[in-house]
PDB file of C-alpha atoms and ligand atoms in Angstrom:
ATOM      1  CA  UNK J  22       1.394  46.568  -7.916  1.00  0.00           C
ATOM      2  CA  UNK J  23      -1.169  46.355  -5.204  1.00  0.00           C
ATOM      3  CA  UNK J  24      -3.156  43.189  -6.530  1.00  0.00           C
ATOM      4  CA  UNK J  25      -7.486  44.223  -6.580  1.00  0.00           C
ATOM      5  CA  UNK J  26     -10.005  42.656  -4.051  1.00  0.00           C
ATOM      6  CA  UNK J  27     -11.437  39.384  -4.834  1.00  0.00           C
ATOM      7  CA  UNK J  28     -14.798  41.391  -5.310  1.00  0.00           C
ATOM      8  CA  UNK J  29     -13.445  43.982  -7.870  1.00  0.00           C
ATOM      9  CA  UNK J  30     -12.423  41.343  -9.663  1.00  0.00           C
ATOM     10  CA  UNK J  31     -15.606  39.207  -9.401  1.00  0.00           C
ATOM     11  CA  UNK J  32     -17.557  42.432 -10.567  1.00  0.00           C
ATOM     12  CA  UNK J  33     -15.759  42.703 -13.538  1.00  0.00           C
ATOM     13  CA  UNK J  34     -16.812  39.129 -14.863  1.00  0.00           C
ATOM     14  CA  UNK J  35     -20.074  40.077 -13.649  1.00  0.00           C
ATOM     15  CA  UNK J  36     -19.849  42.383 -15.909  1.00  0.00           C
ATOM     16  CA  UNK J  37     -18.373  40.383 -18.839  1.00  0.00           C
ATOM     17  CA  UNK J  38     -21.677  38.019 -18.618  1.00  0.00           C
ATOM     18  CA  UNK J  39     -24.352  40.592 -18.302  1.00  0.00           C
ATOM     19  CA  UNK J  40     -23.018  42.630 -21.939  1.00  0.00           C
ATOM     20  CA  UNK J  41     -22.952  39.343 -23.579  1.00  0.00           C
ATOM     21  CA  UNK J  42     -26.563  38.448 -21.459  1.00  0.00           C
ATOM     22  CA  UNK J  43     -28.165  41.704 -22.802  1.00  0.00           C
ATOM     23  CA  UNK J  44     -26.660  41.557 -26.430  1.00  0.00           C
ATOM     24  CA  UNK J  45     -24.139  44.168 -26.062  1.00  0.00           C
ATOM     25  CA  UNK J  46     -21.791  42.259 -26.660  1.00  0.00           C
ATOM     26  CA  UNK J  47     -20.923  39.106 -28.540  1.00  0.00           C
ATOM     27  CA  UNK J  48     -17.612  37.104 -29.333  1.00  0.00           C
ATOM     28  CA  UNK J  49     -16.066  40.297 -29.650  1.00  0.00           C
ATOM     29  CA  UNK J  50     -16.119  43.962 -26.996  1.00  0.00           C
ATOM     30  CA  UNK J  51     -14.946  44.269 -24.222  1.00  0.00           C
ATOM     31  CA  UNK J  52     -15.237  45.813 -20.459  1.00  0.00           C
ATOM     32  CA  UNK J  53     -12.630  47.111 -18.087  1.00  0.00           C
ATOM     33  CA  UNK J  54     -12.653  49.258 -15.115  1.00  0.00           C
ATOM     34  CA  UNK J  55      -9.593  51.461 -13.266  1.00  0.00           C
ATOM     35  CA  UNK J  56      -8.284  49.925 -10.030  1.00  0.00           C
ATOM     36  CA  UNK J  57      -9.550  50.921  -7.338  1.00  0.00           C
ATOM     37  CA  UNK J  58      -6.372  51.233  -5.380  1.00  0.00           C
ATOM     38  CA  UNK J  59      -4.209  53.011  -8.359  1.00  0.00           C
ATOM     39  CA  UNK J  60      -5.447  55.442 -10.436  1.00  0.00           C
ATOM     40  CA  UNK J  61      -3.229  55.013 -12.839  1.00  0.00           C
ATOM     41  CA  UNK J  62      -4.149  51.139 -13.204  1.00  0.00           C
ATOM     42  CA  UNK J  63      -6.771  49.640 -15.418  1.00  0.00           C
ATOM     43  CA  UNK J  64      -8.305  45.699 -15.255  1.00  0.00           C
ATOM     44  CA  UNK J  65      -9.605  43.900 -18.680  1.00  0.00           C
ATOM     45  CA  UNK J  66      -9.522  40.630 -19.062  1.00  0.00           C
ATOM     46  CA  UNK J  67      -7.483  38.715 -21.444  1.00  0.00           C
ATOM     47  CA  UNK J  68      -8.516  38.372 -25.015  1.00  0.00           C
ATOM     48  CA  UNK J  69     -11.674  36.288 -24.496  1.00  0.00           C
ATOM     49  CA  UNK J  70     -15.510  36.288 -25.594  1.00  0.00           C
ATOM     50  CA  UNK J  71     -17.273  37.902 -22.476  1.00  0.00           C
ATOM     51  CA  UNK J  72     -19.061  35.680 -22.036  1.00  0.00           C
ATOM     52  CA  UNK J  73     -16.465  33.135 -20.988  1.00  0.00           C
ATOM     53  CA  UNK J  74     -14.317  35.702 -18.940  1.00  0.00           C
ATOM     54  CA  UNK J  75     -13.288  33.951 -15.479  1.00  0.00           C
ATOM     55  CA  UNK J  76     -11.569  36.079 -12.687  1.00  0.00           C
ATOM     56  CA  UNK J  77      -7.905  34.235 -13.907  1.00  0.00           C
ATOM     57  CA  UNK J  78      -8.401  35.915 -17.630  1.00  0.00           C
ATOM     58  CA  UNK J  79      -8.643  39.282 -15.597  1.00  0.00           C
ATOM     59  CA  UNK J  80      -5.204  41.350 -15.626  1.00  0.00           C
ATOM     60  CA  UNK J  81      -3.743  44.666 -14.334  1.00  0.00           C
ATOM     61  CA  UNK J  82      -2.628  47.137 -16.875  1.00  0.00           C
ATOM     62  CA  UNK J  83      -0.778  50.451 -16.590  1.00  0.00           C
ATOM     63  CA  UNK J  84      -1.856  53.529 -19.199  1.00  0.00           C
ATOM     64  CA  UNK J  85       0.780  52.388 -21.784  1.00  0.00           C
ATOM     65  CA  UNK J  86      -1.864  49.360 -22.192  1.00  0.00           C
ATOM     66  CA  UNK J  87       1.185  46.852 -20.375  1.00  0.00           C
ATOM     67  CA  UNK J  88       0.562  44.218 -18.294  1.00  0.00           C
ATOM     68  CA  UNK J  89       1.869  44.562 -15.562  1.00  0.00           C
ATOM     69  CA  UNK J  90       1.855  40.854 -14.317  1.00  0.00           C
ATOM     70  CA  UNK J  91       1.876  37.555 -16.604  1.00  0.00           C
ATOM     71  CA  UNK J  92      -1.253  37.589 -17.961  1.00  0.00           C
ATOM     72  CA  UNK J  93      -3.082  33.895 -18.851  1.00  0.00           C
ATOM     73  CA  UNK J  94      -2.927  34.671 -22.673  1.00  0.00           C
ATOM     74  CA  UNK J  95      -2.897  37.782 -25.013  1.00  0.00           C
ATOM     75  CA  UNK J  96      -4.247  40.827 -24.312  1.00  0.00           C
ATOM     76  CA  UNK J  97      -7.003  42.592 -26.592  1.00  0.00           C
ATOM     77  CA  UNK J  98      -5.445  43.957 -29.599  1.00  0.00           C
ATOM     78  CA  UNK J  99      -7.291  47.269 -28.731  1.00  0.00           C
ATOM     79  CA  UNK J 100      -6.731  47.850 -25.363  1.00  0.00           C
ATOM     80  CA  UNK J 101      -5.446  50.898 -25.890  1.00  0.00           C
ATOM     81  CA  UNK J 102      -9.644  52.210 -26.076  1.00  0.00           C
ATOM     82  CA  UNK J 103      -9.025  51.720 -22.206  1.00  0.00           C
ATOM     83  CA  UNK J 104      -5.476  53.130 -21.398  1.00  0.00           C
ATOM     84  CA  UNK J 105      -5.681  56.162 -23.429  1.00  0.00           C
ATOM     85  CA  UNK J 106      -8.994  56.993 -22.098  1.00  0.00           C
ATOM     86  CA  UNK J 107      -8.313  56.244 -18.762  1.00  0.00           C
ATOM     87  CA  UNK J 108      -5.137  58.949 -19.131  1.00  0.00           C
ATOM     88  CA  UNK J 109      -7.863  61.615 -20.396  1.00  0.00           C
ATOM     89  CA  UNK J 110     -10.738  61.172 -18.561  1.00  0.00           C
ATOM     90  CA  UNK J 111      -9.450  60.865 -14.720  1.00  0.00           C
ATOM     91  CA  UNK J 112     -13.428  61.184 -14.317  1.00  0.00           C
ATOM     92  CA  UNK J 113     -14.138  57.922 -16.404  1.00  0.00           C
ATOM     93  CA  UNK J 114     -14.096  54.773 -14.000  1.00  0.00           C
ATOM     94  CA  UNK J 115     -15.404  52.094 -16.352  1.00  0.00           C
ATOM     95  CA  UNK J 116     -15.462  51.676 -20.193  1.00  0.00           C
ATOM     96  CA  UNK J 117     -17.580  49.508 -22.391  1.00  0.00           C
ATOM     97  CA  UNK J 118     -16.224  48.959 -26.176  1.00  0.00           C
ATOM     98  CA  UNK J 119     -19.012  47.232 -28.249  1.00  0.00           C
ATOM     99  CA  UNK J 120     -19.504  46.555 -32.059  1.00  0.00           C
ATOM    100  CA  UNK J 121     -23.519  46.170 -30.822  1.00  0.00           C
ATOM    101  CA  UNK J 122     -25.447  45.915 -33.994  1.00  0.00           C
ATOM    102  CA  UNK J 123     -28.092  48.879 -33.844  1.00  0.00           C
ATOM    103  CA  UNK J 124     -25.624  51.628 -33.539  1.00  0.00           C
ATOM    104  CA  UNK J 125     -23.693  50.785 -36.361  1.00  0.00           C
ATOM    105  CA  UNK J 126     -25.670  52.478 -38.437  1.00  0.00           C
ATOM    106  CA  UNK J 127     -25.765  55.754 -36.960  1.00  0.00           C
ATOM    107  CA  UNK J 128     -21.962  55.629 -37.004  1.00  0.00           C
ATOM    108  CA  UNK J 129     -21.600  55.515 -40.690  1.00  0.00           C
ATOM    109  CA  UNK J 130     -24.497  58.131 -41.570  1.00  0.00           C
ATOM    110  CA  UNK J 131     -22.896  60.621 -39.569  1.00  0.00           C
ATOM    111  CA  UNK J 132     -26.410  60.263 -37.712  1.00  0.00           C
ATOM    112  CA  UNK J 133     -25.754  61.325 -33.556  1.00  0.00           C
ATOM    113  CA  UNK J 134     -27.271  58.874 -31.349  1.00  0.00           C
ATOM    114  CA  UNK J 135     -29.673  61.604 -29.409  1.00  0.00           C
ATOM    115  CA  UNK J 136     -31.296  60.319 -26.325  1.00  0.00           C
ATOM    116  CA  UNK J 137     -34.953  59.509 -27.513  1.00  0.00           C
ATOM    117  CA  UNK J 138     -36.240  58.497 -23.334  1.00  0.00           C
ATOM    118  CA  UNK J 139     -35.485  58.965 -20.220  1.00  0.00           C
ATOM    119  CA  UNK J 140     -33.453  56.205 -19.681  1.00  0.00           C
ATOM    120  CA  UNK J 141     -30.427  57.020 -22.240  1.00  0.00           C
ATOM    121  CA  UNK J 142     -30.400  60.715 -20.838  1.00  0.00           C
ATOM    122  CA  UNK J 143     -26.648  60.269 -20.330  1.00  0.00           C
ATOM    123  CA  UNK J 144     -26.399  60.774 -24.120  1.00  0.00           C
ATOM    124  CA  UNK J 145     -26.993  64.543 -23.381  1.00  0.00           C
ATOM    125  CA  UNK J 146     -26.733  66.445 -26.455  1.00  0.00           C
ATOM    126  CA  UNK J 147     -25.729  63.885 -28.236  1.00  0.00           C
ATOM    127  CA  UNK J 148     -22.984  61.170 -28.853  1.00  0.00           C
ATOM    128  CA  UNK J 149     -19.556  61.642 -30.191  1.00  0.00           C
ATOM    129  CA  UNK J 150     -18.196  60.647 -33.818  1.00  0.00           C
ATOM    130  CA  UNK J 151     -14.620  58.960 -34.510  1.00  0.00           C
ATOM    131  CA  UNK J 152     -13.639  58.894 -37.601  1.00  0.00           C
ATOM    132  CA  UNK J 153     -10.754  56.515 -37.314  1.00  0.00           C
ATOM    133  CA  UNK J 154      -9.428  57.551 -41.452  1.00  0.00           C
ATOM    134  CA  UNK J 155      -8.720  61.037 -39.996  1.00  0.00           C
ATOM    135  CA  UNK J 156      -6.052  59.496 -37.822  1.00  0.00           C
ATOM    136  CA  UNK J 157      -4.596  56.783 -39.930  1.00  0.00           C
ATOM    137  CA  UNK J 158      -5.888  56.754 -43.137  1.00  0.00           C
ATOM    138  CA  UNK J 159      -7.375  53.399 -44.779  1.00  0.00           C
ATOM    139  CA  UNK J 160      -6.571  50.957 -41.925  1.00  0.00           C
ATOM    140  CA  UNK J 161      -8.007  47.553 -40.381  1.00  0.00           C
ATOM    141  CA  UNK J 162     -10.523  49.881 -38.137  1.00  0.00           C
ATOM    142  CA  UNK J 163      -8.947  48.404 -34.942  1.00  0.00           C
ATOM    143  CA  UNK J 164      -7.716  50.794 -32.450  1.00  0.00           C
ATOM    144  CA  UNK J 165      -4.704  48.818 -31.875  1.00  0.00           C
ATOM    145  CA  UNK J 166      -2.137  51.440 -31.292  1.00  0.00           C
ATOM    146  CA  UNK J 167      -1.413  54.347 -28.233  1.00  0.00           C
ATOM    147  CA  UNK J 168      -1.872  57.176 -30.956  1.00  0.00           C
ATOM    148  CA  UNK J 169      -5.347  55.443 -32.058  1.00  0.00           C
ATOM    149  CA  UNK J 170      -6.644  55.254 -29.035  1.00  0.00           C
ATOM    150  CA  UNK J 171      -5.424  59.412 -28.336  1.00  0.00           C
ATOM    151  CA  UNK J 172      -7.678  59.999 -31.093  1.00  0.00           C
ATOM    152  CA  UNK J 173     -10.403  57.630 -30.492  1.00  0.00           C
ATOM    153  CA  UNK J 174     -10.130  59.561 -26.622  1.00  0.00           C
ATOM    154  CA  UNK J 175      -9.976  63.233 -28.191  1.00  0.00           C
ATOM    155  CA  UNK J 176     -12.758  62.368 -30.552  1.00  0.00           C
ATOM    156  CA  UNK J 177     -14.940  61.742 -27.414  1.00  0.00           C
ATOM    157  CA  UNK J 178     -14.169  64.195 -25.750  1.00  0.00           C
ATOM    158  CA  UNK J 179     -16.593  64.897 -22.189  1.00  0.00           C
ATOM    159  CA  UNK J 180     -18.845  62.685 -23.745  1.00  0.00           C
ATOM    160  CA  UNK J 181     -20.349  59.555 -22.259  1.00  0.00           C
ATOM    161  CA  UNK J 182     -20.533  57.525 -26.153  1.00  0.00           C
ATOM    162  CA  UNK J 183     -18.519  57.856 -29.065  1.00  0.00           C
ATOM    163  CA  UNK J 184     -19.489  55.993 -32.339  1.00  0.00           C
ATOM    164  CA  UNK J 185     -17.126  54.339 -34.338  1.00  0.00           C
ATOM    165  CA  UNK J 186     -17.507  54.999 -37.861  1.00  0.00           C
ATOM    166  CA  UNK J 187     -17.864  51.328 -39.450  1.00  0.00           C
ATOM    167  CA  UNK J 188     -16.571  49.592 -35.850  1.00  0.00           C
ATOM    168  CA  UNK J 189     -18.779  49.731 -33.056  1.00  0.00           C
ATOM    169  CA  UNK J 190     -19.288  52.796 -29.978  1.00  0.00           C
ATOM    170  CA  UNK J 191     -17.160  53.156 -26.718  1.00  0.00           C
ATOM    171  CA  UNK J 192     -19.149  54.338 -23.849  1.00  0.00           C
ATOM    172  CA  UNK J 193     -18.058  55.284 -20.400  1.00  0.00           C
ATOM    173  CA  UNK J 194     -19.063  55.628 -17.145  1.00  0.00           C
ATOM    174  CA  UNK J 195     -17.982  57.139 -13.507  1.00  0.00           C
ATOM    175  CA  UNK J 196     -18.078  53.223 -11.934  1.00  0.00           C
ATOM    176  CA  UNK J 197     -18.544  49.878 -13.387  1.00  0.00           C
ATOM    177  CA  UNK J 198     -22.343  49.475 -13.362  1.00  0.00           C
ATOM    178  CA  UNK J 199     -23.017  53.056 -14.697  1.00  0.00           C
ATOM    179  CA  UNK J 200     -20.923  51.934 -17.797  1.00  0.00           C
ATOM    180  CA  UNK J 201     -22.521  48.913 -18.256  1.00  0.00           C
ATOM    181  CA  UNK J 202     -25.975  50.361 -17.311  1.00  0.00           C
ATOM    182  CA  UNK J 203     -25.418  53.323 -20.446  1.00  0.00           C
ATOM    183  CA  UNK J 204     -23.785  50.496 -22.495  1.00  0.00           C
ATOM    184  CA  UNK J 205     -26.935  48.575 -22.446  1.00  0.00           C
ATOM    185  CA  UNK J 206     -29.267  51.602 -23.284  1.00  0.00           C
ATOM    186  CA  UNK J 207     -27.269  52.764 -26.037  1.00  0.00           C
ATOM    187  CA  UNK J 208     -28.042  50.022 -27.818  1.00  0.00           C
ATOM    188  CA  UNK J 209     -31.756  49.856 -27.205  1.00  0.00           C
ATOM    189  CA  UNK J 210     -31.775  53.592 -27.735  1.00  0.00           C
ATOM    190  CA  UNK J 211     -29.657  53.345 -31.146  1.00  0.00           C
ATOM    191  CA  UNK J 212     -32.829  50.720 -31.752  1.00  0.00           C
ATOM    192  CA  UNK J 213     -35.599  53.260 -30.592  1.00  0.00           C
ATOM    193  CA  UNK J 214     -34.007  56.233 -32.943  1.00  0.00           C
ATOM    194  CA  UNK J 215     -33.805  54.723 -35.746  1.00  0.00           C
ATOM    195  CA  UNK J 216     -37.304  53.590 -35.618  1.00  0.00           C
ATOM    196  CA  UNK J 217     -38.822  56.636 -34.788  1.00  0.00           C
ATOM    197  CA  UNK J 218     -36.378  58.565 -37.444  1.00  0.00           C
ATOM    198  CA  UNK J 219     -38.439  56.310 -39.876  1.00  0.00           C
ATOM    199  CA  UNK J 220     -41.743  57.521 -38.804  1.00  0.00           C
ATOM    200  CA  UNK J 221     -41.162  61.385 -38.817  1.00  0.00           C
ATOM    201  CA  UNK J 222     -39.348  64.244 -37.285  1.00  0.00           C
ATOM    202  CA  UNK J 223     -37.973  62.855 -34.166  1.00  0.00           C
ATOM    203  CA  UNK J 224     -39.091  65.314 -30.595  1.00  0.00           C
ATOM    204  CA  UNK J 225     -35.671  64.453 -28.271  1.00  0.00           C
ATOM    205  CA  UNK J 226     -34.873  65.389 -24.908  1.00  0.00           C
ATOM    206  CA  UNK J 227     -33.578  68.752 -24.321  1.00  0.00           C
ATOM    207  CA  UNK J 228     -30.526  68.764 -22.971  1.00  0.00           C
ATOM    208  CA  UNK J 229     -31.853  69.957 -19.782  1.00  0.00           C
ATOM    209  CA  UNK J 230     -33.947  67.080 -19.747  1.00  0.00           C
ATOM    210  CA  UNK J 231     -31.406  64.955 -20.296  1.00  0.00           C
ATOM    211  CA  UNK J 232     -29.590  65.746 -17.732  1.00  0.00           C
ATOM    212  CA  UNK J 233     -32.428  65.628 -15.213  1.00  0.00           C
ATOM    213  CA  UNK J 234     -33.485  62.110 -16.303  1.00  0.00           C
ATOM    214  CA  UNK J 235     -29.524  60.801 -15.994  1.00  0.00           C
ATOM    215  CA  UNK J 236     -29.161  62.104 -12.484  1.00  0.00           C
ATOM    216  CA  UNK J 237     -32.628  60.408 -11.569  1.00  0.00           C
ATOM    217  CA  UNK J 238     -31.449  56.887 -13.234  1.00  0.00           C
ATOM    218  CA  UNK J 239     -28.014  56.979 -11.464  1.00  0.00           C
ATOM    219  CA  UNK J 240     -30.052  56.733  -8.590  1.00  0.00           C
ATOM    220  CA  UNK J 241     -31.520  53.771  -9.829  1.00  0.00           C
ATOM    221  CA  UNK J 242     -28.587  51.501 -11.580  1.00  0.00           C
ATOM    222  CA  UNK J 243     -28.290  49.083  -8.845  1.00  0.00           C
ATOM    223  CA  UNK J 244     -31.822  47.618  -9.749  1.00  0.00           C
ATOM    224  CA  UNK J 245     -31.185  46.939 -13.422  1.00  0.00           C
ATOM    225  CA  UNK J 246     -27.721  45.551 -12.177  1.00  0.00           C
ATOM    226  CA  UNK J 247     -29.473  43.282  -9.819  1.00  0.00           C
ATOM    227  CA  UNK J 248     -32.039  41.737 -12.427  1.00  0.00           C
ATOM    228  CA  UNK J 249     -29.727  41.471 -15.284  1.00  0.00           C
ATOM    229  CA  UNK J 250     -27.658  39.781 -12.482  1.00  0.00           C
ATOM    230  CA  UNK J 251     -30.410  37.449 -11.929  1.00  0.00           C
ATOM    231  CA  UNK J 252     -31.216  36.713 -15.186  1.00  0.00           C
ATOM    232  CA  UNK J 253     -28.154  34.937 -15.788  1.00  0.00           C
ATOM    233  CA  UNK J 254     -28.541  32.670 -12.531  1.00  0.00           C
ATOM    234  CA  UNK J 255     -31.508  31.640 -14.187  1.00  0.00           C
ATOM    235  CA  UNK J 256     -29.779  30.617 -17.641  1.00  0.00           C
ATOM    236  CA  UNK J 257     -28.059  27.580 -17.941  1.00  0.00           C
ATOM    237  CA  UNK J 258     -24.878  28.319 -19.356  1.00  0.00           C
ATOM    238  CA  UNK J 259     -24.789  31.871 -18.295  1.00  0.00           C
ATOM    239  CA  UNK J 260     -24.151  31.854 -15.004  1.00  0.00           C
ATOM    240  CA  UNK J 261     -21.137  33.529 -13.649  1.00  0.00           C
ATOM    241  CA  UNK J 262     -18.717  31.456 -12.482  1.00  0.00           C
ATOM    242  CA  UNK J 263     -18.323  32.609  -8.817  1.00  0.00           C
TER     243      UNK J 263
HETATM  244 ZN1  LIG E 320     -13.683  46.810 -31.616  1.00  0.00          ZN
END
C-alpha cells in the first residue's frame, strides 16, 4: 500500500472541519475520498466527530471497507456508504454522508430534493431515494454491512444525492471539494425547497438548466473552498490543525 501525500491527507481534515464549520455535519457524518495513487483505495478517518479529525485518525481502506494498516481506533460502523460506492461509481472521487437536518424531511415524504437555484444544479432532475426496509427489513437504519451499502449504491444510481429515508443523504462528487461543495448546498437547498413548497407551486430548473448552472459552478468551487477555509482560521476552536 502506497501510503497518500501529506497534502491528500491534510485536505481531507480540511474537509472534516469545513462540514462540521457549515453545519453539514455534526458529531456524526462523515467524508472520505479515493486515493489518489490506487483506485481501488479509499481514505476516512477513524470513527471521530469531524470536527476533531487530525491527519493520524485518517486511514487507508480497500473496497471490502478493511483497513488496510492499524488504524488509531475503530472505523465508522458505516463505512461501507464509501467502499461500495467507490466499487460502482469509478467516476465518484469523494463522498459526503450527512444526517444534515433540512433534508430529512424530504427523505421521509418521498419528496425529491429538486434543485430550486443555480447553485445546487448538480441535483439535475432530481435526487435519489433509499429506502433502506427494502433491503433489510425493520433494522437500526445504519448502513453497516457490504450488502447495505450495494443497495444504498444501486439506489443512487448516476446520481450526485441520495436521501436516506429516516437517516440522512449521501452525496458525491468527481474530487474532494466538488463533494463537499454539493454537500453544503444540499442542505441549504433542502432549506430553500421546503420553504418555497410552502408558499405555492414550486418553478425548478429544467434539467437543461441544471446542467448548465453545475458546469458553470465547477468552475467556481475553489472560491467557496477558500472562504469556508478561511472562516475557520478565523474561529477559535475551529481551526484545522495543520
Ligand atoms: Zn449515517
Amino acid at each position: 500500500m502506497k501510503a497518500p501525500a501529506a497534502a491528500v491527507v491534510q485536505e481531507l481534515v480540511l474537509a472534516n472541519h469545513i462540514l462540521h464549520a457549515q453545519g453539514v455535519v455534526d458529531g456524526f457524518g462523515h467524508v472520505s475520498r479515493r486515493h489518489p495513487d490506487n483506485a481501488s483505495h479509499f481514505l476516512l478517518s477513524r470513527s471521530r466527530a469531524p470536527a476533531l479529525v487530525e491527519a493520524a485518525d485518517i486511514g487507508v481502506y480497500d473496497l471490502e471497507g478493511r483497513p488496510l494498516a492499524q488504524v488509531n481506533g475503530a472505523p465508522y460502523l458505516e463505512r461501507f456508504i464509501h467502499s461500495e460506492i467507490y466499487r460502482a461509481r469509478p467516476d465518484v472521487m469523494a463522498i459526503v454522508h450527512s444526517h444534515s437536518a433540512s433534508v430529512i424531511p424530504f427523505g421521509v415524504t418521498g419528496q425529491r430534493l429538486r434543485p430550486i437555484f443555480h447553485m445546487a444544479g448538480f441535483l439535475g432532475s432530481g435526487s435519489a431515494h433509499f429506502e433502506i426496509r427494502d433491503a433489510v427489513g425493520d433494522s437500526d437504519l445504519l448502513v453497516s454491512t457490504p450488502a447495505l451499502g450495494r443497495a444504498l449504491a444501486t439506489s443512487l444510481g448516476a446520481c450526485s444525492c441520495a436521501l436516506m429515508r429516516g437517516h440522512g443523504s449521501t452525496v458525491v462528487g468527481h474530487s474532494l471539494q466538488q463533494a463537499v461543495f454539493r454537500a453544503v448546498y444540499t442542505e441549504v437547498n433542502a432549506r430553500m425547497q421546503a420553504t418555497a413548497m410552502a408558499l405555492g407551486p414550486v418553478t425548478y430548473l429544467s434539467p437543461n438548466e441544471a446542467e448548465r448552472a453545475a458546469t458553470a459552478n465547477d468552475g467556481q468551487i475553489g472560491r467557496t473552498w477558500a472562504l469556508w477555509a478561511h472562516a475557520l482560521k478565523q474561529t477559535p476552536g475551529q481551526g484545522c490543525s495543520g
